[in-house]
PDB file of C-alpha atoms in Angstrom:
ATOM      1  CA  UNK A   1     -18.679-100.484 -36.376  1.00 46.00           C
ATOM      2  CA  UNK A   2     -18.344 -97.394 -38.808  1.00 58.00           C
ATOM      3  CA  UNK A   3     -18.824 -94.499 -36.366  1.00 59.00           C
ATOM      4  CA  UNK A   4     -15.783 -96.008 -34.314  1.00 61.00           C
ATOM      5  CA  UNK A   5     -13.449 -95.242 -37.233  1.00 73.00           C
ATOM      6  CA  UNK A   6     -14.689 -92.616 -38.080  1.00 77.00           C
ATOM      7  CA  UNK A   7     -14.274 -90.840 -34.513  1.00 78.00           C
ATOM      8  CA  UNK A   8     -10.877 -92.714 -34.332  1.00 84.00           C
ATOM      9  CA  UNK A   9     -10.060 -90.717 -37.799  1.00 85.00           C
ATOM     10  CA  UNK A  10     -10.971 -87.791 -36.281  1.00 88.00           C
ATOM     11  CA  UNK A  11      -8.994 -88.012 -33.346  1.00 90.00           C
ATOM     12  CA  UNK A  12      -5.746 -88.830 -34.832  1.00 91.00           C
ATOM     13  CA  UNK A  13      -6.430 -85.512 -37.743  1.00 92.00           C
ATOM     14  CA  UNK A  14      -7.060 -83.784 -34.431  1.00 93.00           C
ATOM     15  CA  UNK A  15      -3.731 -84.664 -33.061  1.00 94.00           C
ATOM     16  CA  UNK A  16      -1.432 -84.001 -36.057  1.00 95.00           C
ATOM     17  CA  UNK A  17      -2.970 -80.777 -36.317  1.00 95.00           C
ATOM     18  CA  UNK A  18      -2.289 -79.870 -32.671  1.00 96.00           C
ATOM     19  CA  UNK A  19       1.438 -81.640 -33.230  1.00 96.00           C
ATOM     20  CA  UNK A  20       1.844 -78.993 -36.114  1.00 96.00           C
ATOM     21  CA  UNK A  21       0.633 -76.236 -34.344  1.00 96.00           C
ATOM     22  CA  UNK A  22       2.913 -76.905 -31.696  1.00 97.00           C
ATOM     23  CA  UNK A  23       5.772 -77.511 -33.976  1.00 96.00           C
ATOM     24  CA  UNK A  24       5.247 -74.123 -35.879  1.00 97.00           C
ATOM     25  CA  UNK A  25       5.109 -72.021 -32.826  1.00 97.00           C
ATOM     26  CA  UNK A  26       8.706 -73.612 -31.380  1.00 97.00           C
ATOM     27  CA  UNK A  27       9.995 -72.671 -34.858  1.00 96.00           C
ATOM     28  CA  UNK A  28       8.632 -69.391 -34.281  1.00 97.00           C
ATOM     29  CA  UNK A  29      10.114 -68.751 -31.206  1.00 96.00           C
ATOM     30  CA  UNK A  30      13.232 -69.866 -31.884  1.00 97.00           C
ATOM     31  CA  UNK A  31      13.274 -67.465 -34.579  1.00 96.00           C
ATOM     32  CA  UNK A  32      11.986 -64.705 -32.564  1.00 96.00           C
ATOM     33  CA  UNK A  33      14.848 -65.407 -29.636  1.00 96.00           C
ATOM     34  CA  UNK A  34      17.431 -65.272 -32.505  1.00 96.00           C
ATOM     35  CA  UNK A  35      15.860 -62.130 -33.832  1.00 96.00           C
ATOM     36  CA  UNK A  36      15.901 -60.632 -30.470  1.00 96.00           C
ATOM     37  CA  UNK A  37      19.410 -61.549 -29.505  1.00 93.00           C
ATOM     38  CA  UNK A  38      20.798 -60.306 -32.976  1.00 95.00           C
ATOM     39  CA  UNK A  39      18.993 -56.795 -32.353  1.00 95.00           C
ATOM     40  CA  UNK A  40      20.273 -56.368 -29.188  1.00 90.00           C
ATOM     41  CA  UNK A  41      23.845 -56.989 -30.495  1.00 89.00           C
ATOM     42  CA  UNK A  42      23.327 -54.623 -33.478  1.00 92.00           C
ATOM     43  CA  UNK A  43      22.074 -51.940 -30.720  1.00 91.00           C
ATOM     44  CA  UNK A  44      25.672 -52.654 -28.540  1.00 90.00           C
ATOM     45  CA  UNK A  45      27.500 -52.354 -31.578  1.00 91.00           C
ATOM     46  CA  UNK A  46      26.019 -49.381 -32.722  1.00 93.00           C
ATOM     47  CA  UNK A  47      26.627 -48.089 -29.429  1.00 92.00           C
ATOM     48  CA  UNK A  48      30.049 -48.780 -29.173  1.00 91.00           C
ATOM     49  CA  UNK A  49      30.783 -47.324 -32.540  1.00 93.00           C
ATOM     50  CA  UNK A  50      29.406 -43.916 -31.529  1.00 94.00           C
ATOM     51  CA  UNK A  51      31.652 -44.148 -27.908  1.00 93.00           C
ATOM     52  CA  UNK A  52      34.526 -44.885 -29.887  1.00 93.00           C
ATOM     53  CA  UNK A  53      33.471 -41.933 -32.614  1.00 95.00           C
ATOM     54  CA  UNK A  54      33.317 -39.632 -29.518  1.00 94.00           C
ATOM     55  CA  UNK A  55      36.352 -40.527 -28.141  1.00 94.00           C
ATOM     56  CA  UNK A  56      38.571 -40.335 -31.582  1.00 93.00           C
ATOM     57  CA  UNK A  57      37.316 -37.066 -32.238  1.00 93.00           C
ATOM     58  CA  UNK A  58      38.159 -35.863 -28.498  1.00 93.00           C
ATOM     59  CA  UNK A  59      41.707 -36.985 -28.842  1.00 92.00           C
ATOM     60  CA  UNK A  60      41.755 -35.627 -32.239  1.00 91.00           C
ATOM     61  CA  UNK A  61      41.362 -31.735 -31.248  1.00 89.00           C
ATOM     62  CA  UNK A  62      42.550 -32.348 -27.557  1.00 88.00           C
ATOM     63  CA  UNK A  63      45.735 -30.353 -26.489  1.00 87.00           C
ATOM     64  CA  UNK A  64      46.294 -32.992 -23.970  1.00 88.00           C
ATOM     65  CA  UNK A  65      45.156 -36.371 -24.923  1.00 88.00           C
ATOM     66  CA  UNK A  66      45.943 -37.677 -21.329  1.00 89.00           C
ATOM     67  CA  UNK A  67      44.145 -34.983 -19.802  1.00 91.00           C
ATOM     68  CA  UNK A  68      40.977 -35.711 -22.325  1.00 92.00           C
ATOM     69  CA  UNK A  69      41.158 -39.700 -21.633  1.00 92.00           C
ATOM     70  CA  UNK A  70      41.287 -39.021 -18.050  1.00 91.00           C
ATOM     71  CA  UNK A  71      38.337 -36.092 -18.409  1.00 92.00           C
ATOM     72  CA  UNK A  72      36.119 -39.035 -20.538  1.00 93.00           C
ATOM     73  CA  UNK A  73      36.600 -41.455 -17.386  1.00 92.00           C
ATOM     74  CA  UNK A  74      39.540 -43.769 -19.082  1.00 94.00           C
ATOM     75  CA  UNK A  75      41.740 -45.306 -16.379  1.00 93.00           C
ATOM     76  CA  UNK A  76      45.317 -45.678 -17.086  1.00 92.00           C
ATOM     77  CA  UNK A  77      46.023 -49.597 -17.848  1.00 86.00           C
ATOM     78  CA  UNK A  78      50.203 -51.108 -18.579  1.00 84.00           C
ATOM     79  CA  UNK A  79      49.882 -50.059 -22.122  1.00 83.00           C
ATOM     80  CA  UNK A  80      47.207 -47.483 -22.854  1.00 91.00           C
ATOM     81  CA  UNK A  81      43.888 -46.284 -21.456  1.00 94.00           C
ATOM     82  CA  UNK A  82      40.502 -48.496 -20.903  1.00 94.00           C
ATOM     83  CA  UNK A  83      37.208 -47.527 -20.234  1.00 93.00           C
ATOM     84  CA  UNK A  84      34.313 -50.567 -19.525  1.00 92.00           C
ATOM     85  CA  UNK A  85      30.925 -49.587 -20.738  1.00 89.00           C
ATOM     86  CA  UNK A  86      27.754 -51.446 -21.536  1.00 85.00           C
ATOM     87  CA  UNK A  87      28.888 -54.946 -22.494  1.00 85.00           C
ATOM     88  CA  UNK A  88      32.328 -53.345 -23.962  1.00 91.00           C
ATOM     89  CA  UNK A  89      35.467 -52.200 -23.190  1.00 93.00           C
ATOM     90  CA  UNK A  90      37.117 -49.410 -25.035  1.00 95.00           C
ATOM     91  CA  UNK A  91      41.177 -49.028 -25.321  1.00 94.00           C
ATOM     92  CA  UNK A  92      43.346 -46.088 -26.415  1.00 95.00           C
ATOM     93  CA  UNK A  93      46.929 -46.837 -27.421  1.00 94.00           C
ATOM     94  CA  UNK A  94      49.277 -44.006 -28.374  1.00 92.00           C
ATOM     95  CA  UNK A  95      52.819 -43.757 -29.858  1.00 91.00           C
ATOM     96  CA  UNK A  96      54.702 -40.619 -30.876  1.00 90.00           C
ATOM     97  CA  UNK A  97      56.712 -40.329 -34.109  1.00 90.00           C
ATOM     98  CA  UNK A  98      59.324 -37.578 -34.184  1.00 88.00           C
ATOM     99  CA  UNK A  99      59.822 -35.385 -37.356  1.00 82.00           C
ATOM    100  CA  UNK A 100      61.929 -32.233 -38.013  1.00 82.00           C
ATOM    101  CA  UNK A 101      60.018 -29.831 -37.992  1.00 86.00           C
ATOM    102  CA  UNK A 102      57.294 -31.249 -35.145  1.00 89.00           C
ATOM    103  CA  UNK A 103      55.537 -34.587 -33.996  1.00 89.00           C
ATOM    104  CA  UNK A 104      52.959 -37.105 -35.272  1.00 90.00           C
ATOM    105  CA  UNK A 105      50.630 -38.469 -32.442  1.00 90.00           C
ATOM    106  CA  UNK A 106      49.073 -41.823 -33.232  1.00 93.00           C
ATOM    107  CA  UNK A 107      45.897 -43.160 -31.244  1.00 94.00           C
ATOM    108  CA  UNK A 108      44.227 -46.320 -31.724  1.00 95.00           C
ATOM    109  CA  UNK A 109      40.727 -46.094 -30.267  1.00 95.00           C
ATOM    110  CA  UNK A 110      39.360 -49.866 -29.960  1.00 94.00           C
ATOM    111  CA  UNK A 111      36.393 -51.205 -29.036  1.00 94.00           C
ATOM    112  CA  UNK A 112      36.536 -54.873 -27.395  1.00 92.00           C
ATOM    113  CA  UNK A 113      34.091 -57.808 -26.012  1.00 90.00           C
ATOM    114  CA  UNK A 114      35.140 -60.624 -25.082  1.00 88.00           C
ATOM    115  CA  UNK A 115      38.488 -60.427 -26.229  1.00 87.00           C
ATOM    116  CA  UNK A 116      36.966 -59.979 -29.992  1.00 89.00           C
ATOM    117  CA  UNK A 117      37.925 -56.440 -31.765  1.00 90.00           C
ATOM    118  CA  UNK A 118      34.547 -55.128 -32.213  1.00 90.00           C
ATOM    119  CA  UNK A 119      36.014 -52.186 -34.392  1.00 92.00           C
ATOM    120  CA  UNK A 120      38.858 -50.073 -34.555  1.00 93.00           C
ATOM    121  CA  UNK A 121      39.467 -46.213 -35.066  1.00 94.00           C
ATOM    122  CA  UNK A 122      42.909 -44.624 -35.850  1.00 94.00           C
ATOM    123  CA  UNK A 123      43.381 -41.239 -35.016  1.00 93.00           C
ATOM    124  CA  UNK A 124      47.024 -39.192 -36.349  1.00 91.00           C
ATOM    125  CA  UNK A 125      47.524 -35.352 -35.507  1.00 89.00           C
ATOM    126  CA  UNK A 126      50.714 -33.685 -36.199  1.00 89.00           C
ATOM    127  CA  UNK A 127      51.690 -31.278 -33.916  1.00 84.00           C
ATOM    128  CA  UNK A 128      54.136 -28.293 -35.424  1.00 84.00           C
ATOM    129  CA  UNK A 129      57.321 -27.690 -33.184  1.00 78.00           C
ATOM    130  CA  UNK A 130      57.668 -23.709 -33.200  1.00 70.00           C
ATOM    131  CA  UNK A 131      61.558 -22.996 -33.519  1.00 57.00           C
TER     132      UNK A 131
END
């Protein structure tokens, strides 16, 4: 009779150990899945930052901003320019302020994903008018 109780106890112990390892594997799988999705999002954010900085630099140095945007692949939208990238969209809006001796061009370069602004970079350039 004692050997039956002992084998039942061993079986229960083995079941507890197996359930512990299954639970641990489930938790680790969730942790790795979350880490992978966060890593993918961080990679996309870095790519968006690099692309947005490139656009801002090109706009700052361009003589003709519209030609530079068209050359980079932007399409004209109702309130600015837009370019779809891998999982995000870069938008550029422009405004102009006149001054007695020149013109100040203001650009706002923004990376957007699902109507959420990831980052925004302002660009301003003053063009002196020759009298």
